[in-house]
């Protein structure tokens, strides 16, 4: 059984938000320390993947809806 794109999207969204939380927790004196930048980049990739998977889910849903007509 395959996992739907919607489930993957929620998973990537959760992981992205978790990385953002860890990035905020990693801020000490300045935002420009390597750990904060690394976590922010990871969060950006995860949130971008989540957005693309949400769009894919909508596209698949609309295609199935059009095939039923």
PDB file of C-alpha atoms in Angstrom:
ATOM      1  CA  UNK A   1       0.000   0.000   0.000  1.00  0.00           C
ATOM      2  CA  UNK A   2       1.362   3.368  -0.993  1.00  0.00           C
ATOM      3  CA  UNK A   3       1.122   6.466   1.129  1.00  0.00           C
ATOM      4  CA  UNK A   4      -0.832   9.283  -0.496  1.00  0.00           C
ATOM      5  CA  UNK A   5       0.803  12.601  -1.421  1.00  0.00           C
ATOM      6  CA  UNK A   6      -1.421  14.291   1.150  1.00  0.00           C
ATOM      7  CA  UNK A   7       0.036  12.179   3.968  1.00  0.00           C
ATOM      8  CA  UNK A   8       3.561  12.938   2.764  1.00  0.00           C
ATOM      9  CA  UNK A   9       2.672  16.630   2.610  1.00  0.00           C
ATOM     10  CA  UNK A  10       1.532  16.643   6.232  1.00  0.00           C
ATOM     11  CA  UNK A  11       4.679  14.752   7.239  1.00  0.00           C
ATOM     12  CA  UNK A  12       6.972  17.251   5.479  1.00  0.00           C
ATOM     13  CA  UNK A  13       4.988  20.146   6.941  1.00  0.00           C
ATOM     14  CA  UNK A  14       5.407  18.760  10.453  1.00  0.00           C
ATOM     15  CA  UNK A  15       9.133  18.146   9.968  1.00  0.00           C
ATOM     16  CA  UNK A  16       9.608  21.630   8.493  1.00  0.00           C
ATOM     17  CA  UNK A  17       7.846  23.238  11.442  1.00  0.00           C
ATOM     18  CA  UNK A  18       9.934  21.128  13.797  1.00  0.00           C
ATOM     19  CA  UNK A  19      13.144  22.366  12.129  1.00  0.00           C
ATOM     20  CA  UNK A  20      11.919  25.952  12.456  1.00  0.00           C
ATOM     21  CA  UNK A  21      11.300  25.366  16.164  1.00  0.00           C
ATOM     22  CA  UNK A  22      14.797  23.897  16.583  1.00  0.00           C
ATOM     23  CA  UNK A  23      16.275  26.848  14.676  1.00  0.00           C
ATOM     24  CA  UNK A  24      14.604  29.292  17.062  1.00  0.00           C
ATOM     25  CA  UNK A  25      15.890  27.296  20.002  1.00  0.00           C
ATOM     26  CA  UNK A  26      19.427  27.291  18.531  1.00  0.00           C
ATOM     27  CA  UNK A  27      19.627  31.095  18.382  1.00  0.00           C
ATOM     28  CA  UNK A  28      22.105  32.320  20.959  1.00  0.00           C
ATOM     29  CA  UNK A  29      23.715  35.694  20.294  1.00  0.00           C
ATOM     30  CA  UNK A  30      23.039  36.049  16.595  1.00  0.00           C
ATOM     31  CA  UNK A  31      20.897  34.387  13.955  1.00  0.00           C
ATOM     32  CA  UNK A  32      23.883  33.917  11.657  1.00  0.00           C
ATOM     33  CA  UNK A  33      25.420  30.929  13.375  1.00  0.00           C
ATOM     34  CA  UNK A  34      25.885  27.796  11.199  1.00  0.00           C
ATOM     35  CA  UNK A  35      23.411  25.599  13.066  1.00  0.00           C
ATOM     36  CA  UNK A  36      20.574  28.107  12.743  1.00  0.00           C
ATOM     37  CA  UNK A  37      21.258  28.614   9.030  1.00  0.00           C
ATOM     38  CA  UNK A  38      21.421  24.854   8.441  1.00  0.00           C
ATOM     39  CA  UNK A  39      18.125  24.208  10.237  1.00  0.00           C
ATOM     40  CA  UNK A  40      16.457  27.072   8.374  1.00  0.00           C
ATOM     41  CA  UNK A  41      17.612  25.681   5.025  1.00  0.00           C
ATOM     42  CA  UNK A  42      16.290  22.228   5.939  1.00  0.00           C
ATOM     43  CA  UNK A  43      12.971  23.745   6.995  1.00  0.00           C
ATOM     44  CA  UNK A  44      12.765  25.639   3.697  1.00  0.00           C
ATOM     45  CA  UNK A  45      13.267  22.447   1.683  1.00  0.00           C
ATOM     46  CA  UNK A  46      10.699  20.562   3.752  1.00  0.00           C
ATOM     47  CA  UNK A  47       8.079  23.305   3.530  1.00  0.00           C
ATOM     48  CA  UNK A  48       8.670  23.601  -0.228  1.00  0.00           C
ATOM     49  CA  UNK A  49       8.239  19.845  -0.654  1.00  0.00           C
ATOM     50  CA  UNK A  50       5.091  19.985   1.440  1.00  0.00           C
ATOM     51  CA  UNK A  51       3.635  22.734  -0.740  1.00  0.00           C
ATOM     52  CA  UNK A  52       4.406  20.785  -3.938  1.00  0.00           C
ATOM     53  CA  UNK A  53       2.809  17.631  -2.509  1.00  0.00           C
ATOM     54  CA  UNK A  54      -0.351  19.536  -1.495  1.00  0.00           C
ATOM     55  CA  UNK A  55      -0.576  20.845  -5.076  1.00  0.00           C
ATOM     56  CA  UNK A  56      -0.045  17.321  -6.428  1.00  0.00           C
ATOM     57  CA  UNK A  57      -2.844  16.007  -4.217  1.00  0.00           C
ATOM     58  CA  UNK A  58      -5.241  18.659  -5.525  1.00  0.00           C
ATOM     59  CA  UNK A  59      -4.216  17.893  -9.105  1.00  0.00           C
ATOM     60  CA  UNK A  60      -4.797  14.136  -8.647  1.00  0.00           C
ATOM     61  CA  UNK A  61      -8.129  14.788  -6.933  1.00  0.00           C
ATOM     62  CA  UNK A  62      -9.293  17.038  -9.779  1.00  0.00           C
ATOM     63  CA  UNK A  63      -8.148  14.512 -12.391  1.00  0.00           C
ATOM     64  CA  UNK A  64     -10.092  11.704 -10.699  1.00  0.00           C
ATOM     65  CA  UNK A  65     -13.122  13.990 -10.456  1.00  0.00           C
ATOM     66  CA  UNK A  66     -12.920  14.777 -14.189  1.00  0.00           C
ATOM     67  CA  UNK A  67     -12.624  11.079 -15.090  1.00  0.00           C
ATOM     68  CA  UNK A  68     -15.864  10.279 -13.236  1.00  0.00           C
ATOM     69  CA  UNK A  69     -17.852  12.687 -15.429  1.00  0.00           C
TER      70      UNK A  69
END
